[in-house]
Coordinates of C-alpha atoms in Angstrom, one line a residue:
X1 CA 0.0 0.0 0.0
X2 CA 2.5 2.4 -1.1
X3 CA 1.7 5.9 -0.4
X4 CA -0.9 8.5 -0.8
X5 CA -1.0 8.5 -4.5
X6 CA -0.5 4.6 -5.6
X7 CA -2.4 1.5 -5.4
X8 CA -1.4 -1.5 -4.1
X9 CA -0.5 -3.4 -7.2
X10 CA -3.3 -6.2 -8.3
X11 CA -1.9 -9.5 -8.6
X12 CA -2.0 -10.6 -12.2
X13 CA -4.0 -13.7 -11.5
X14 CA -7.0 -11.8 -9.6
X15 CA -7.0 -9.2 -12.6
X16 CA -10.4 -9.5 -13.9
X17 CA -12.8 -7.2 -14.3
X18 CA -15.1 -8.0 -11.3
X19 CA -11.7 -8.7 -9.0
X20 CA -10.1 -5.3 -10.2
X21 CA -13.0 -3.2 -9.0
X22 CA -13.5 -5.0 -6.0
X23 CA -9.4 -4.2 -5.2
X24 CA -9.0 -1.4 -6.1
X25 CA -11.8 -0.4 -3.7
X26 CA -10.0 -2.0 -1.0
X27 CA -7.4 -0.3 -1.6
X28 CA -8.7 3.0 -1.7
X29 CA -9.9 2.0 1.8
X30 CA -6.1 0.8 2.7
X31 CA -4.3 3.6 2.0
X32 CA -7.0 5.8 3.9
X33 CA -6.4 3.3 7.0
X34 CA -2.7 3.4 6.5
X35 CA -2.4 7.6 6.7
X36 CA -4.5 7.7 9.8
X37 CA -2.2 5.4 11.6
X38 CA 1.8 6.4 9.5
X39 CA 2.3 9.0 11.7
X40 CA 3.1 6.5 14.9
X41 CA 4.1 3.8 12.5
X42 CA 6.4 5.5 10.6
X43 CA 8.2 7.3 13.8
X44 CA 8.7 3.5 14.8
X45 CA 9.9 2.4 11.7
X46 CA 12.5 4.9 11.3
X47 CA 14.3 4.0 14.6
X48 CA 14.1 0.3 13.8
X49 CA 15.8 1.6 10.4
X50 CA 18.5 3.3 12.5
X51 CA 19.3 0.7 14.7
X52 CA 19.8 -1.6 11.1
X53 CA 16.9 -3.6 11.6
X54 CA 13.6 -3.9 9.3
X55 CA 10.2 -3.4 10.4
X56 CA 6.8 -4.2 8.9
X57 CA 3.4 -3.8 9.5
X58 CA 2.0 -7.3 9.2
X59 CA -1.0 -10.0 9.8
X60 CA -4.6 -8.8 10.8
X61 CA -3.5 -5.4 10.6
X62 CA -2.9 -5.4 6.9
X63 CA -6.0 -7.0 6.3
X64 CA -8.5 -5.0 8.2
X65 CA -6.9 -1.7 6.5
X66 CA -7.9 -3.6 3.3
X67 CA -10.9 -4.1 4.7
X68 CA -11.8 -0.7 5.8
X69 CA -11.6 -1.6 9.9
X70 CA -8.2 -1.4 11.0
X71 CA -8.4 0.0 15.0
X72 CA -5.7 0.7 17.5
X73 CA -4.0 -2.7 17.7
X74 CA -1.3 -2.7 15.0
X75 CA 1.2 -6.0 14.7
X76 CA 5.0 -5.4 13.4
X77 CA 7.3 -8.0 12.3
X78 CA 10.6 -7.5 12.4
X79 CA 14.2 -9.2 11.8
X80 CA 15.5 -7.3 15.6
X81 CA 15.4 -10.0 17.8
X82 CA 13.2 -9.5 21.4
X83 CA 15.9 -7.8 23.3
X84 CA 17.1 -5.7 20.3
X85 CA 13.1 -4.8 20.0
X86 CA 12.8 -3.9 24.2
X87 CA 16.2 -1.7 23.3
X88 CA 14.3 0.5 20.8
X89 CA 10.9 0.8 22.0
X90 CA 11.5 1.7 25.2
X91 CA 12.6 5.0 24.9
X92 CA 9.4 5.6 22.6
X93 CA 6.8 4.1 23.9
X94 CA 4.8 5.4 26.7
X95 CA 4.8 2.1 28.3
X96 CA 6.0 -1.2 27.2
X97 CA 5.2 -5.3 28.6
X98 CA 7.0 -8.2 28.2
X99 CA 4.3 -10.9 28.6
X100 CA 5.0 -12.5 25.1
X101 CA 8.4 -11.9 25.3
X102 CA 9.3 -15.6 25.6
X103 CA 7.4 -16.0 21.9
X104 CA 9.4 -13.1 20.7
X105 CA 6.2 -10.5 21.1
X106 CA 7.0 -7.3 22.9
X107 CA 4.2 -5.0 23.3
X108 CA 3.7 -1.6 24.1
X109 CA 1.8 1.7 24.2
X110 CA 2.0 5.2 22.1
X111 CA -0.5 7.5 22.2
X112 CA -3.7 5.6 21.3
X113 CA -2.6 2.8 19.7
X114 CA -1.5 -0.5 21.3
X115 CA 1.4 -2.0 19.5
X116 CA 2.9 -6.1 19.3
X117 CA 6.4 -6.2 17.5
X118 CA 7.2 -9.6 17.2
X119 CA 10.8 -11.1 15.7
X120 CA 10.2 -13.3 12.9
X121 CA 9.9 -16.6 13.3
X122 CA 8.3 -20.3 12.8
X123 CA 6.8 -22.7 15.4
X124 CA 5.3 -26.1 15.3
X125 CA 3.8 -28.8 17.8
X126 CA 5.0 -31.8 18.2
X127 CA 2.8 -34.4 18.3
X128 CA 2.1 -34.2 22.2
X129 CA 2.7 -30.9 23.1
X130 CA 0.5 -28.1 24.0
X131 CA 3.2 -25.5 23.4
X132 CA 4.8 -24.3 20.3
X133 CA 8.5 -24.1 20.2
X134 CA 9.8 -20.9 19.3
X135 CA 12.6 -20.3 16.8
X136 CA 13.6 -16.9 14.8
X137 CA 14.2 -16.3 11.4
X138 CA 15.9 -13.6 9.1
X139 CA 13.7 -13.2 6.2
X140 CA 9.8 -11.6 6.2
X141 CA 8.9 -14.3 3.4
X142 CA 9.6 -17.4 6.0
X143 CA 7.6 -15.9 8.7
X144 CA 4.7 -15.2 6.5
X145 CA 4.7 -18.4 5.1
X146 CA 4.4 -19.7 8.7
X147 CA 1.0 -17.5 9.7
X148 CA -2.1 -19.2 9.5
X149 CA -4.1 -17.8 6.1
X150 CA -2.8 -15.9 3.0
X151 CA -5.4 -13.1 3.6
X152 CA -3.1 -12.9 7.3
X153 CA 0.0 -13.3 5.2
X154 CA 0.7 -9.8 3.5
X155 CA 3.0 -7.3 5.0
X156 CA 3.8 -3.7 4.5
X157 CA 7.3 -2.9 4.9
X158 CA 7.9 0.0 6.9
X159 CA 9.0 3.2 6.3
X160 CA 8.7 3.0 2.3
X161 CA 5.2 0.9 2.2
X162 CA 6.5 -2.2 0.0
X163 CA 3.5 -4.3 -0.4
X164 CA 4.6 -7.9 0.2
X165 CA 2.2 -10.6 -1.0
X166 CA 3.7 -14.1 -1.6
X167 CA 0.5 -16.0 -1.1
X168 CA -1.6 -14.0 -3.0
X169 CA -3.6 -12.5 0.1
X170 CA -4.7 -9.8 -1.8
X171 CA -6.2 -12.1 -4.0
X172 CA -7.9 -13.9 -1.5
X173 CA -9.5 -11.1 0.2
X174 CA -11.2 -10.1 -2.6
X175 CA -12.9 -13.5 -3.1
X176 CA -13.4 -13.3 1.1
X177 CA -12.0 -17.2 0.7
X178 CA -10.0 -19.0 3.7
X179 CA -6.8 -20.6 2.7
X180 CA -3.1 -21.3 4.1
X181 CA -0.4 -20.3 2.5
X182 CA 1.2 -23.7 2.7
X183 CA -0.9 -27.1 2.8
X184 CA -3.7 -26.8 5.2
X185 CA -2.2 -30.4 6.8
X186 CA 1.3 -28.5 7.3
X187 CA -0.7 -25.5 8.7
X188 CA -2.8 -27.1 11.1
X189 CA 0.0 -29.6 12.0
X190 CA 2.3 -26.5 13.4
X191 CA -1.2 -25.5 14.8
X192 CA -4.2 -27.1 15.4
X193 CA -5.7 -24.2 16.8
X194 CA -6.0 -22.7 13.5
X195 CA -8.9 -24.8 12.6
X196 CA -11.3 -23.4 15.0
X197 CA -9.1 -20.0 13.5
X198 CA -10.6 -20.7 10.2
X199 CA -14.3 -21.1 11.9
X200 CA -13.9 -17.8 14.1
X201 CA -12.8 -15.9 10.8
X202 CA -15.5 -17.1 8.9
X203 CA -18.0 -15.9 11.5
X204 CA -15.9 -12.9 11.6
X205 CA -15.5 -11.5 8.4
X206 CA -18.4 -14.1 6.5
X207 CA -15.7 -15.4 4.8
X208 CA -16.2 -18.8 2.9
X209 CA -13.5 -21.4 3.8
X210 CA -11.6 -23.0 1.0
X211 CA -12.9 -26.2 0.2
X212 CA -9.4 -28.1 0.5
X213 CA -9.2 -26.5 4.0
X214 CA -12.5 -27.5 4.8
X215 CA -11.1 -31.5 4.2
X216 CA -8.3 -31.1 6.1
X217 CA -10.0 -29.7 9.1
X218 CA -12.6 -32.5 8.8
X219 CA -9.5 -35.3 8.5
X220 CA -7.2 -33.7 11.3
X221 CA -10.3 -32.8 13.8
X222 CA -9.1 -34.8 16.3
X223 CA -5.7 -33.0 16.6
X224 CA -7.4 -30.1 18.5
X225 CA -7.2 -32.3 21.5
X226 CA -3.2 -31.5 22.0
X227 CA -4.3 -27.5 22.4
X228 CA -4.9 -26.6 25.7
X229 CA -8.4 -25.8 27.0
X230 CA -7.8 -21.8 27.8
X231 CA -6.5 -21.3 24.1
X232 CA -9.7 -23.0 22.7
X233 CA -12.2 -21.4 25.1
X234 CA -10.5 -17.8 24.0
X235 CA -11.2 -19.0 20.0
X236 CA -14.5 -19.9 20.8
X237 CA -15.4 -16.5 22.5
X238 CA -14.2 -15.0 19.7
X239 CA -16.7 -17.0 17.2
X240 CA -19.4 -16.7 19.3
X241 CA -19.0 -13.1 19.7
X242 CA -18.3 -12.7 16.0
X243 CA -20.9 -10.8 13.8
X244 CA -21.5 -13.8 11.9
X245 CA -21.8 -16.8 15.1
X246 CA -23.8 -19.5 13.2
X247 CA -21.5 -19.4 10.3
X248 CA -18.7 -20.5 12.2
X249 CA -20.4 -22.7 14.6
X250 CA -22.4 -24.9 11.5
X251 CA -18.4 -25.1 10.4
X252 CA -17.2 -26.3 13.6
X253 CA -20.2 -29.2 13.3
X254 CA -19.8 -29.8 9.9
X255 CA -15.5 -30.1 10.5
X256 CA -16.1 -32.4 13.5
X257 CA -14.2 -30.0 16.0
X258 CA -17.4 -29.7 17.8
X259 CA -17.7 -33.1 18.6
X260 CA -13.9 -32.3 20.6
X261 CA -14.4 -29.0 22.0
X262 CA -18.3 -28.9 22.1
X263 CA -19.8 -32.2 21.9
X264 CA -23.5 -30.9 23.5
X265 CA -23.8 -29.0 20.5
X266 CA -23.8 -31.7 17.3
X267 CA -25.2 -33.6 19.7
X268 CA -28.8 -31.9 19.4
X269 CA -29.1 -33.2 16.3
X270 CA -31.4 -35.5 17.2
X271 CA -32.9 -38.5 15.1
X272 CA -36.4 -38.2 14.1
X273 CA -38.7 -40.6 13.0
X274 CA -42.3 -40.1 11.1
X275 CA -44.5 -41.4 14.1
X276 CA -42.8 -39.2 16.9
X277 CA -42.6 -35.6 16.1
X278 CA -40.4 -32.6 17.5
X279 CA -38.7 -29.4 16.1
X280 CA -34.9 -29.8 15.0
X281 CA -33.4 -28.9 18.5
X282 CA -30.2 -28.0 16.5
X283 CA -31.6 -25.7 14.4
X284 CA -34.0 -24.6 16.9
X285 CA -30.5 -23.6 19.0
X286 CA -29.2 -21.3 16.2
X287 CA -32.3 -19.7 15.3
X288 CA -32.4 -18.8 19.4
X289 CA -28.9 -17.4 19.0
X290 CA -29.4 -15.7 16.2
X291 CA -32.8 -13.9 17.6
X292 CA -30.6 -13.1 20.9
X293 CA -28.1 -11.4 19.0
X294 CA -30.8 -9.2 17.5
X295 CA -31.5 -8.5 20.9
X296 CA -28.1 -7.1 21.7
X297 CA -28.5 -3.4 22.8
X298 CA -24.7 -2.6 23.9
X299 CA -22.8 -4.6 21.6
X300 CA -22.2 -8.4 21.7
X301 CA -22.9 -10.1 25.5
X302 CA -21.3 -13.3 26.0
X303 CA -23.1 -14.5 28.7
X304 CA -26.5 -14.3 26.5
X305 CA -24.9 -15.7 23.6
X306 CA -23.6 -18.6 25.8
X307 CA -26.9 -18.9 27.2
X308 CA -28.8 -19.0 24.0
X309 CA -26.3 -21.6 22.8
X310 CA -26.8 -24.0 25.7
X311 CA -29.7 -23.4 27.0
X312 CA -31.3 -26.8 25.3
X313 CA -28.1 -29.5 25.4
X314 CA -30.4 -31.0 28.4
X315 CA -32.3 -32.2 25.7
X316 CA -30.9 -35.4 24.3
X317 CA -30.5 -36.9 27.6
X318 CA -34.2 -36.4 28.7
X319 CA -36.6 -36.7 25.6
X320 CA -39.1 -39.7 25.8
X321 CA -41.2 -41.1 23.5
X322 CA -44.7 -40.6 24.8
X323 CA -47.8 -43.1 24.0
X324 CA -49.5 -40.4 22.5
X325 CA -46.9 -39.8 19.9
X326 CA -45.8 -36.9 21.3
X327 CA -41.8 -36.2 22.2
X328 CA -41.1 -35.1 25.8
X329 CA -38.3 -33.4 27.6
X330 CA -39.0 -33.0 30.7
X331 CA -36.7 -31.1 33.3
X332 CA -34.4 -30.4 30.6
X333 CA -33.8 -27.1 31.8
X334 CA -32.0 -28.6 35.1
X335 CA -30.2 -31.2 33.3
X336 CA -28.8 -28.7 30.7
X337 CA -27.7 -26.4 33.5
X338 CA -25.6 -29.0 35.2
X339 CA -24.3 -30.0 31.4
X340 CA -23.7 -26.1 31.5
X341 CA -21.7 -26.1 34.4
X342 CA -19.6 -29.3 33.3
X343 CA -18.8 -28.3 30.0
X344 CA -17.8 -24.2 30.9
X345 CA -15.5 -25.9 33.6
X346 CA -14.0 -28.0 31.2
X347 CA -13.2 -25.0 29.3
X348 CA -11.7 -23.4 32.0
X349 CA -14.3 -20.6 32.1
X350 CA -14.5 -18.5 35.5
X351 CA -16.7 -18.8 38.3
X352 CA -18.8 -16.3 38.0
X353 CA -19.4 -16.7 34.4
X354 CA -20.2 -19.9 35.0
X355 CA -22.9 -19.3 37.2
X356 CA -24.2 -16.9 35.4
X357 CA -24.8 -18.7 31.9
X358 CA -25.9 -21.9 34.2
X359 CA -28.4 -19.6 35.7
X360 CA -29.9 -18.7 32.8
X361 CA -30.1 -22.5 31.3
X362 CA -32.1 -23.5 34.2
X363 CA -34.5 -20.6 34.4
X364 CA -35.1 -20.1 30.7
X365 CA -38.1 -22.5 30.8
X366 CA -39.7 -20.8 33.8
X367 CA -41.9 -18.2 31.5
X368 CA -43.9 -20.8 30.3
X369 CA -45.4 -21.5 33.9
X370 CA -46.9 -18.1 33.6
X371 CA -49.5 -19.0 30.9
X372 CA -51.9 -16.6 30.0
X373 CA -51.0 -14.0 32.9
X374 CA -52.3 -15.8 36.1
X375 CA -48.9 -15.6 38.2
X376 CA -49.7 -14.1 41.5
X377 CA -47.5 -11.1 42.4
X378 CA -45.9 -13.8 45.0
X379 CA -44.8 -15.5 41.7
X380 CA -43.4 -12.8 39.8
X381 CA -41.6 -11.7 43.1
X382 CA -40.0 -15.0 43.2
X383 CA -38.9 -14.6 39.2
X384 CA -37.7 -11.8 39.7
X385 CA -35.3 -13.0 42.9
X386 CA -34.5 -16.5 41.4
X387 CA -33.0 -14.1 38.1
X388 CA -31.7 -12.0 40.1
X389 CA -28.8 -9.6 38.0
X390 CA -29.6 -11.7 35.1
X391 CA -33.2 -10.8 35.1
X392 CA -32.7 -8.7 31.7
X393 CA -30.7 -11.5 30.2
X394 CA -33.2 -13.7 31.0
X395 CA -35.7 -11.5 29.7
X396 CA -34.4 -11.8 26.2
X397 CA -33.2 -15.2 26.2
X398 CA -37.4 -16.3 26.9
X399 CA -38.1 -14.0 23.8
X400 CA -35.6 -15.4 21.8
X401 CA -36.8 -19.1 22.6
X402 CA -39.7 -18.6 20.5
X403 CA -39.3 -19.9 17.0
X404 CA -42.5 -21.0 15.8
X405 CA -43.6 -20.4 12.9
X406 CA -47.2 -20.2 14.3
X407 CA -47.7 -16.0 13.9
X408 CA -51.0 -16.4 16.4
X409 CA -48.7 -18.5 19.0
X410 CA -45.9 -16.5 18.4
X411 CA -47.9 -12.9 19.1
X412 CA -49.9 -14.6 21.7
X413 CA -46.4 -15.3 23.8
X414 CA -45.0 -11.9 22.7
X415 CA -48.1 -10.7 24.7
X416 CA -47.9 -12.4 27.7
X417 CA -43.9 -11.9 28.0
X418 CA -44.9 -8.0 27.3
X419 CA -47.6 -8.2 30.5
X420 CA -44.9 -9.9 32.3
X421 CA -42.3 -7.4 32.2
X422 CA -45.3 -4.3 32.8
X423 CA -45.9 -6.3 35.9
X424 CA -42.4 -6.8 36.8
X425 CA -41.6 -2.9 36.1
X426 CA -44.9 -1.7 38.5
X427 CA -43.6 -4.3 41.4
X428 CA -40.3 -2.9 41.1
X429 CA -41.4 0.4 41.3
X430 CA -43.5 -0.1 44.2
X431 CA -41.4 -2.7 46.4
X432 CA -37.8 -2.4 45.1
X433 CA -38.0 -5.8 43.7
X434 CA -34.3 -5.9 43.0
X435 CA -33.4 -6.1 45.8
X436 CA -35.6 -8.4 48.0
X437 CA -34.8 -8.8 52.0
X438 CA -37.1 -9.2 54.7
X439 CA -38.8 -6.7 56.5
X440 CA -36.7 -6.9 59.7
X441 CA -32.6 -7.6 59.4
X442 CA -30.7 -9.9 61.2
X443 CA -30.2 -7.6 64.2
X444 CA -33.3 -6.9 64.3
X445 CA -34.4 -10.3 64.9
X446 CA -31.8 -11.2 67.6
X447 CA -33.3 -7.7 69.5
X448 CA -36.9 -8.6 69.5
X449 CA -36.6 -12.4 69.9
X450 CA -34.1 -11.8 72.4
X451 CA -31.5 -14.7 71.0
X452 CA -27.5 -14.5 70.1
X453 CA -26.1 -15.5 66.4
X454 CA -27.0 -18.6 65.2
X455 CA -29.0 -21.3 63.1
X456 CA -32.5 -20.1 64.5
X457 CA -31.4 -16.2 63.6
X458 CA -30.6 -17.7 59.5
X459 CA -34.1 -19.8 60.2
X460 CA -36.1 -16.3 61.4
X461 CA -35.1 -14.5 58.5
X462 CA -36.0 -17.3 56.0
X463 CA -39.3 -17.4 57.1
X464 CA -39.8 -13.1 56.9
X465 CA -38.1 -13.6 53.6
X466 CA -41.0 -16.1 52.4
X467 CA -43.5 -13.9 53.7
X468 CA -42.2 -11.3 52.1
X469 CA -42.1 -12.8 48.9
X470 CA -45.6 -14.1 49.5
X471 CA -47.3 -11.2 50.8
X472 CA -45.1 -8.2 49.4
X473 CA -43.8 -5.4 52.0
X474 CA -45.0 -5.5 55.3
X475 CA -45.1 -2.6 57.9
X476 CA -42.4 -3.0 61.0
X477 CA -45.1 -4.0 63.8
X478 CA -47.0 -6.3 61.5
X479 CA -43.7 -7.7 60.4
X480 CA -42.7 -8.1 64.5
X481 CA -45.9 -9.4 64.9
X482 CA -45.3 -12.4 62.4
X483 CA -42.0 -12.7 63.4
X484 CA -43.0 -13.5 67.0
X485 CA -46.0 -15.8 66.2
X486 CA -43.2 -17.9 64.1
X487 CA -41.2 -17.9 67.3
X488 CA -44.1 -19.1 69.6
X489 CA -44.5 -22.0 67.1
X490 CA -40.8 -23.1 67.2
X491 CA -39.9 -26.0 69.2

């Protein structure tokens, strides 16, 4: 992406009338993006040049510049070794960190830009290791060939702004296709996580994955087992949080990768027969996720998306064929919550995230007891209490779970939930439902009953909480009387 007055030359094989227009469009966007970051990038490049080294913008930064979506995270590659990189950037950067230095990466911050500089390298797994073996290289061409996909194997040498694209990444970018610089088998042997990255980039960029890449993913899916749970989890999160998560998830299932990292998802493809009919649980789940994404208000919500993806995973274990031809899934929400906790724990999610997602899975059917609005205020209070801080997400998950094509039924469910939300809002305004607690606290209980701290205080507190949920707020005198009446009946 030469300079402001020159476009990137298109590869000869890409110069058809259609792709030429596409390439010239991305070239113009790239020039605009690079002009924005040029002062910082060029300044850093001159410092490397003066020290006798080369520097290039590389990988996702070049790809995103071509797509017109380059942010303030910039990736560079260099022939300088990490200790030389530190010597160059320390006097220049606002802050420097060495978290990735064992893998040849030095991070730093300059103005509003977060920068990573990585030494030319190659890395490969052996057949049993979970960690890459790092060795440094001396050419940018050798560095680019070890990258995951051709669209991430482009570079811009700085400060001269010479475009380097030995694997026709620009052509693949214009065609919106994911290919590997070498053979996919070699690439996935180097790092099996790249198979999941293919699905993730398909979800993020809405690209197609080349047939030979999909074939290699199917053949090598079991090799993902050597990758650490933390790396798998992080890649899965990026996929789920992407703009097109269904595209990535379908690819994981199609290639068999989901069988290894999230087997509960392909397990939803339950066999169906002409005698016992039920909706396609797998397709229903993807639709629920898609509808949940559509209800997000402040950007991607990992808790909501995970809950939507996992809400029905208890169905395969609870499926029963009834005598009348119906199929039941009794208590699948309870079973599903336990399965969610087990799977998320195995993937090393935080305890808080496991708790929140499992709770939503457990509660996702609760609304269906609301029927046509016959819940008492007590039932509404308990619904709010049980949802706790996940109430808004539970609203969205419950609405997303309606995938019926029957418009009359869908409208009835929507109106019923509208009514429930209105009742919750009224009660919240009257009673501060978000912080339901008894009308007397522990100190009040001990003083009124003349008892010391102990189990009886907890029992009295729980009794008053149940009364609060059942009847709403009580005046203090009434609460005291109720407490004494309860106490008199205790052994």
